[in-house]
Amino acid sequence: MPGKGGLPESAGGTGPGGGRPLIITEDPVLLDDLLRLCAAAGAEPHVHHAVPEQGGAGGDRGGGRDPAGPVGGRGWESAPLVLVGDDAARRVRGAPRRDGVFLVGRDLDDPRVWQRAVEIGAEEVLRLPDAEGLLVDRIADVVEGAGLPALAVGVIGGSGGAGASTLACALALRAARAGERTILIDGDPLGGGMDVLLGGERAEGLRWPDFAASRGRVGAGALEESLPELHALRVLSWDRGDRVVVPPAAMRSVVAAARRRGGVVVVDLPRRVDEAVAEVLAQLDLVLMVVPGELRSVAAAGRVAAGVRMVARDVRVVVRGRCAHGLDAEAVARLLGVPLAGEVPVEVGLPGRVAEGEPPGSRGMLARFCDGFWQRALGAAQGVSA
């Protein structure tokens, strides 16, 4: 959804963070499953047989055996996340409405389960084992203290040689220099490597092939600490090996982890939208498509835009360089049927400076464009005037 200044507000909601989830159930089999999933997420839950403020029958199991009710995050209203077993839904009906309540069970084919979910104000009905991965993610978000996710921006070239990787690198650099927690993700295996563009191809840290086997949840903190740190930002790039494919599940898990701690995530995207790229696009708040101001490039960009818009929630065009006769930036945007995000002049001396080790966006017109973009985008995401 567009925010102030026509730019998107950061997706997602606030999380209470940093607490212990509350489990309410008397079903021993379901309880064992939920305790196992909490352990997988690194969480130590509190367990009650009823709403704690209502006298929690059976006391508190699991994380602590003190049956005192709403103390230390154990109460219905104070727990960051509440998992209600289907067996306990009736006992929870009178509890105050709150966010972060999930109705969990194994046999949820009974149509009355949806009525019970509405009665207790549950956000979702989760059936195990199908929803185990989703539930581990939710619990782990609580453990990691997830709040607003990162503002995630993708950059894609509308045609070959449009300068998308240069813009992605510059955006990440300027965000980091503005004090934002920043992760730059190289989503294009054939692009030559974002670490090279930043002069850090020999920097220690993990690259994409190290995450190719990821299927479940990737820890946000572990991901960030494992990546090379270059110019005050973290970079996930490709190595110099032959592997050029990362499974869609791994793409989804890694990008979700990168967003989880807030700040800014910039993704350099390939022009071809396959299943793995679609997983990335679905998590982005905004996609900037870089298009040179010439008719042939605009024609190519139309095909790229059609594929991207099938998945991405918000696509904008950045016109690069001077437009050819009969075109201007607004005309390019109209031809493509997407809003205009701005114009980026071509800097004659930029390639030479990059070759000498100066990363794109260090200074000049490109740096000014990126600073203005983040001022508007981050101001909109935070609900303040840019």
mmCIF file with all atom_site columns, N, CA, C and O in Angstrom, residues 85-110:
data_model
loop_
_atom_site.group_PDB
_atom_site.id
_atom_site.type_symbol
_atom_site.label_atom_id
_atom_site.label_alt_id
_atom_site.label_comp_id
_atom_site.label_asym_id
_atom_site.label_entity_id
_atom_site.label_seq_id
_atom_site.pdbx_PDB_ins_code
_atom_site.Cartn_x
_atom_site.Cartn_y
_atom_site.Cartn_z
_atom_site.occupancy
_atom_site.B_iso_or_equiv
_atom_site.pdbx_formal_charge
_atom_site.auth_seq_id
_atom_site.auth_comp_id
_atom_site.auth_asym_id
_atom_site.auth_atom_id
_atom_site.pdbx_PDB_model_num
ATOM 1   N N  . GLY A 1 85  ? -4.790  -24.929 21.914 1.00 0.00 ? 85  GLY A N  1
ATOM 2   C CA . GLY A 1 85  ? -5.167  -26.223 21.374 1.00 0.00 ? 85  GLY A CA 1
ATOM 3   C C  . GLY A 1 85  ? -6.650  -26.276 21.080 1.00 0.00 ? 85  GLY A C  1
ATOM 4   O O  . GLY A 1 85  ? -7.467  -25.644 21.764 1.00 0.00 ? 85  GLY A O  1
ATOM 5   N N  . ASP A 1 86  ? -7.035  -27.035 20.061 1.00 0.00 ? 86  ASP A N  1
ATOM 6   C CA . ASP A 1 86  ? -8.445  -27.136 19.712 1.00 0.00 ? 86  ASP A CA 1
ATOM 7   C C  . ASP A 1 86  ? -9.277  -27.641 20.884 1.00 0.00 ? 86  ASP A C  1
ATOM 8   O O  . ASP A 1 86  ? -10.442 -27.270 21.040 1.00 0.00 ? 86  ASP A O  1
ATOM 9   N N  . ASP A 1 87  ? -8.654  -28.453 21.731 1.00 0.00 ? 87  ASP A N  1
ATOM 10  C CA . ASP A 1 87  ? -9.381  -28.978 22.899 1.00 0.00 ? 87  ASP A CA 1
ATOM 11  C C  . ASP A 1 87  ? -9.704  -27.903 23.925 1.00 0.00 ? 87  ASP A C  1
ATOM 12  O O  . ASP A 1 87  ? -10.620 -28.053 24.734 1.00 0.00 ? 87  ASP A O  1
ATOM 13  N N  . ALA A 1 88  ? -8.947  -26.795 23.902 1.00 0.00 ? 88  ALA A N  1
ATOM 14  C CA . ALA A 1 88  ? -9.098  -25.755 24.925 1.00 0.00 ? 88  ALA A CA 1
ATOM 15  C C  . ALA A 1 88  ? -9.874  -24.537 24.426 1.00 0.00 ? 88  ALA A C  1
ATOM 16  O O  . ALA A 1 88  ? -10.046 -23.568 25.171 1.00 0.00 ? 88  ALA A O  1
ATOM 17  N N  . ALA A 1 89  ? -10.368 -24.580 23.189 1.00 0.00 ? 89  ALA A N  1
ATOM 18  C CA . ALA A 1 89  ? -11.010 -23.389 22.618 1.00 0.00 ? 89  ALA A CA 1
ATOM 19  C C  . ALA A 1 89  ? -12.207 -22.933 23.442 1.00 0.00 ? 89  ALA A C  1
ATOM 20  O O  . ALA A 1 89  ? -12.418 -21.733 23.636 1.00 0.00 ? 89  ALA A O  1
ATOM 21  N N  . ARG A 1 90  ? -12.993 -23.864 23.935 1.00 0.00 ? 90  ARG A N  1
ATOM 22  C CA . ARG A 1 90  ? -14.181 -23.479 24.709 1.00 0.00 ? 90  ARG A CA 1
ATOM 23  C C  . ARG A 1 90  ? -13.786 -22.762 25.989 1.00 0.00 ? 90  ARG A C  1
ATOM 24  O O  . ARG A 1 90  ? -14.479 -21.844 26.441 1.00 0.00 ? 90  ARG A O  1
ATOM 25  N N  . ARG A 1 91  ? -12.699 -23.175 26.609 1.00 0.00 ? 91  ARG A N  1
ATOM 26  C CA . ARG A 1 91  ? -12.281 -22.557 27.873 1.00 0.00 ? 91  ARG A CA 1
ATOM 27  C C  . ARG A 1 91  ? -11.685 -21.167 27.658 1.00 0.00 ? 91  ARG A C  1
ATOM 28  O O  . ARG A 1 91  ? -11.511 -20.415 28.608 1.00 0.00 ? 91  ARG A O  1
ATOM 29  N N  . VAL A 1 92  ? -11.356 -20.842 26.429 1.00 0.00 ? 92  VAL A N  1
ATOM 30  C CA . VAL A 1 92  ? -10.713 -19.566 26.132 1.00 0.00 ? 92  VAL A CA 1
ATOM 31  C C  . VAL A 1 92  ? -11.730 -18.535 25.645 1.00 0.00 ? 92  VAL A C  1
ATOM 32  O O  . VAL A 1 92  ? -11.427 -17.356 25.520 1.00 0.00 ? 92  VAL A O  1
ATOM 33  N N  . ARG A 1 93  ? -12.961 -18.963 25.406 1.00 0.00 ? 93  ARG A N  1
ATOM 34  C CA . ARG A 1 93  ? -13.959 -18.097 24.772 1.00 0.00 ? 93  ARG A CA 1
ATOM 35  C C  . ARG A 1 93  ? -14.159 -16.760 25.476 1.00 0.00 ? 93  ARG A C  1
ATOM 36  O O  . ARG A 1 93  ? -14.396 -15.756 24.841 1.00 0.00 ? 93  ARG A O  1
ATOM 37  N N  . GLY A 1 94  ? -14.081 -16.724 26.787 1.00 0.00 ? 94  GLY A N  1
ATOM 38  C CA . GLY A 1 94  ? -14.346 -15.483 27.510 1.00 0.00 ? 94  GLY A CA 1
ATOM 39  C C  . GLY A 1 94  ? -13.146 -14.576 27.678 1.00 0.00 ? 94  GLY A C  1
ATOM 40  O O  . GLY A 1 94  ? -13.269 -13.514 28.301 1.00 0.00 ? 94  GLY A O  1
ATOM 41  N N  . ALA A 1 95  ? -12.006 -14.956 27.126 1.00 0.00 ? 95  ALA A N  1
ATOM 42  C CA . ALA A 1 95  ? -10.794 -14.150 27.306 1.00 0.00 ? 95  ALA A CA 1
ATOM 43  C C  . ALA A 1 95  ? -10.864 -12.877 26.476 1.00 0.00 ? 95  ALA A C  1
ATOM 44  O O  . ALA A 1 95  ? -11.511 -12.837 25.420 1.00 0.00 ? 95  ALA A O  1
ATOM 45  N N  . PRO A 1 96  ? -10.202 -11.807 26.913 1.00 0.00 ? 96  PRO A N  1
ATOM 46  C CA . PRO A 1 96  ? -10.188 -10.557 26.142 1.00 0.00 ? 96  PRO A CA 1
ATOM 47  C C  . PRO A 1 96  ? -9.581  -10.775 24.757 1.00 0.00 ? 96  PRO A C  1
ATOM 48  O O  . PRO A 1 96  ? -8.649  -11.570 24.584 1.00 0.00 ? 96  PRO A O  1
ATOM 49  N N  . ARG A 1 97  ? -10.090 -10.057 23.762 1.00 0.00 ? 97  ARG A N  1
ATOM 50  C CA . ARG A 1 97  ? -9.549  -10.163 22.407 1.00 0.00 ? 97  ARG A CA 1
ATOM 51  C C  . ARG A 1 97  ? -8.158  -9.544  22.347 1.00 0.00 ? 97  ARG A C  1
ATOM 52  O O  . ARG A 1 97  ? -7.906  -8.513  22.954 1.00 0.00 ? 97  ARG A O  1
ATOM 53  N N  . ARG A 1 98  ? -7.274  -10.180 21.588 1.00 0.00 ? 98  ARG A N  1
ATOM 54  C CA . ARG A 1 98  ? -5.903  -9.706  21.441 1.00 0.00 ? 98  ARG A CA 1
ATOM 55  C C  . ARG A 1 98  ? -5.332  -10.258 20.142 1.00 0.00 ? 98  ARG A C  1
ATOM 56  O O  . ARG A 1 98  ? -5.875  -11.207 19.551 1.00 0.00 ? 98  ARG A O  1
ATOM 57  N N  . ASP A 1 99  ? -4.221  -9.666  19.702 1.00 0.00 ? 99  ASP A N  1
ATOM 58  C CA . ASP A 1 99  ? -3.518  -10.169 18.524 1.00 0.00 ? 99  ASP A CA 1
ATOM 59  C C  . ASP A 1 99  ? -2.634  -11.345 18.917 1.00 0.00 ? 99  ASP A C  1
ATOM 60  O O  . ASP A 1 99  ? -2.327  -11.550 20.091 1.00 0.00 ? 99  ASP A O  1
ATOM 61  N N  . GLY A 1 100 ? -2.197  -12.090 17.910 1.00 0.00 ? 100 GLY A N  1
ATOM 62  C CA . GLY A 1 100 ? -1.215  -13.141 18.145 1.00 0.00 ? 100 GLY A CA 1
ATOM 63  C C  . GLY A 1 100 ? -1.774  -14.409 18.744 1.00 0.00 ? 100 GLY A C  1
ATOM 64  O O  . GLY A 1 100 ? -1.054  -15.142 19.426 1.00 0.00 ? 100 GLY A O  1
ATOM 65  N N  . VAL A 1 101 ? -3.065  -14.715 18.491 1.00 0.00 ? 101 VAL A N  1
ATOM 66  C CA . VAL A 1 101 ? -3.672  -15.954 18.984 1.00 0.00 ? 101 VAL A CA 1
ATOM 67  C C  . VAL A 1 101 ? -3.867  -16.900 17.801 1.00 0.00 ? 101 VAL A C  1
ATOM 68  O O  . VAL A 1 101 ? -4.419  -16.517 16.764 1.00 0.00 ? 101 VAL A O  1
ATOM 69  N N  . PHE A 1 102 ? -3.438  -18.164 17.975 1.00 0.00 ? 102 PHE A N  1
ATOM 70  C CA . PHE A 1 102 ? -3.570  -19.167 16.927 1.00 0.00 ? 102 PHE A CA 1
ATOM 71  C C  . PHE A 1 102 ? -4.247  -20.404 17.504 1.00 0.00 ? 102 PHE A C  1
ATOM 72  O O  . PHE A 1 102 ? -3.876  -20.871 18.585 1.00 0.00 ? 102 PHE A O  1
ATOM 73  N N  . LEU A 1 103 ? -5.223  -20.909 16.786 1.00 0.00 ? 103 LEU A N  1
ATOM 74  C CA . LEU A 1 103 ? -5.891  -22.151 17.170 1.00 0.00 ? 103 LEU A CA 1
ATOM 75  C C  . LEU A 1 103 ? -5.181  -23.296 16.472 1.00 0.00 ? 103 LEU A C  1
ATOM 76  O O  . LEU A 1 103 ? -5.071  -23.308 15.241 1.00 0.00 ? 103 LEU A O  1
ATOM 77  N N  . VAL A 1 104 ? -4.692  -24.261 17.247 1.00 0.00 ? 104 VAL A N  1
ATOM 78  C CA . VAL A 1 104 ? -3.843  -25.319 16.710 1.00 0.00 ? 104 VAL A CA 1
ATOM 79  C C  . VAL A 1 104 ? -4.448  -26.682 17.040 1.00 0.00 ? 104 VAL A C  1
ATOM 80  O O  . VAL A 1 104 ? -4.938  -26.912 18.148 1.00 0.00 ? 104 VAL A O  1
ATOM 81  N N  . GLY A 1 105 ? -4.397  -27.583 16.079 1.00 0.00 ? 105 GLY A N  1
ATOM 82  C CA . GLY A 1 105 ? -4.862  -28.948 16.313 1.00 0.00 ? 105 GLY A CA 1
ATOM 83  C C  . GLY A 1 105 ? -4.383  -29.872 15.231 1.00 0.00 ? 105 GLY A C  1
ATOM 84  O O  . GLY A 1 105 ? -3.689  -29.461 14.288 1.00 0.00 ? 105 GLY A O  1
ATOM 85  N N  . ARG A 1 106 ? -4.773  -31.134 15.353 1.00 0.00 ? 106 ARG A N  1
ATOM 86  C CA . ARG A 1 106 ? -4.395  -32.121 14.347 1.00 0.00 ? 106 ARG A CA 1
ATOM 87  C C  . ARG A 1 106 ? -5.576  -32.497 13.466 1.00 0.00 ? 106 ARG A C  1
ATOM 88  O O  . ARG A 1 106 ? -5.417  -32.752 12.281 1.00 0.00 ? 106 ARG A O  1
ATOM 89  N N  . ASP A 1 107 ? -6.763  -32.570 14.034 1.00 0.00 ? 107 ASP A N  1
ATOM 90  C CA . ASP A 1 107 ? -7.950  -32.937 13.277 1.00 0.00 ? 107 ASP A CA 1
ATOM 91  C C  . ASP A 1 107 ? -8.858  -31.721 13.197 1.00 0.00 ? 107 ASP A C  1
ATOM 92  O O  . ASP A 1 107 ? -9.732  -31.515 14.037 1.00 0.00 ? 107 ASP A O  1
ATOM 93  N N  . LEU A 1 108 ? -8.662  -30.926 12.164 1.00 0.00 ? 108 LEU A N  1
ATOM 94  C CA . LEU A 1 108 ? -9.413  -29.685 12.040 1.00 0.00 ? 108 LEU A CA 1
ATOM 95  C C  . LEU A 1 108 ? -10.423 -29.755 10.893 1.00 0.00 ? 108 LEU A C  1
ATOM 96  O O  . LEU A 1 108 ? -10.816 -28.730 10.338 1.00 0.00 ? 108 LEU A O  1
ATOM 97  N N  . ASP A 1 109 ? -10.829 -30.955 10.519 1.00 0.00 ? 109 ASP A N  1
ATOM 98  C CA . ASP A 1 109 ? -11.821 -31.099 9.459  1.00 0.00 ? 109 ASP A CA 1
ATOM 99  C C  . ASP A 1 109 ? -13.224 -30.754 9.946  1.00 0.00 ? 109 ASP A C  1
ATOM 100 O O  . ASP A 1 109 ? -14.121 -30.504 9.152  1.00 0.00 ? 109 ASP A O  1
ATOM 101 N N  . ASP A 1 110 ? -13.431 -30.766 11.248 1.00 0.00 ? 110 ASP A N  1
ATOM 102 C CA . ASP A 1 110 ? -14.712 -30.408 11.828 1.00 0.00 ? 110 ASP A CA 1
ATOM 103 C C  . ASP A 1 110 ? -15.018 -28.948 11.470 1.00 0.00 ? 110 ASP A C  1
ATOM 104 O O  . ASP A 1 110 ? -14.265 -28.047 11.845 1.00 0.00 ? 110 ASP A O  1
#
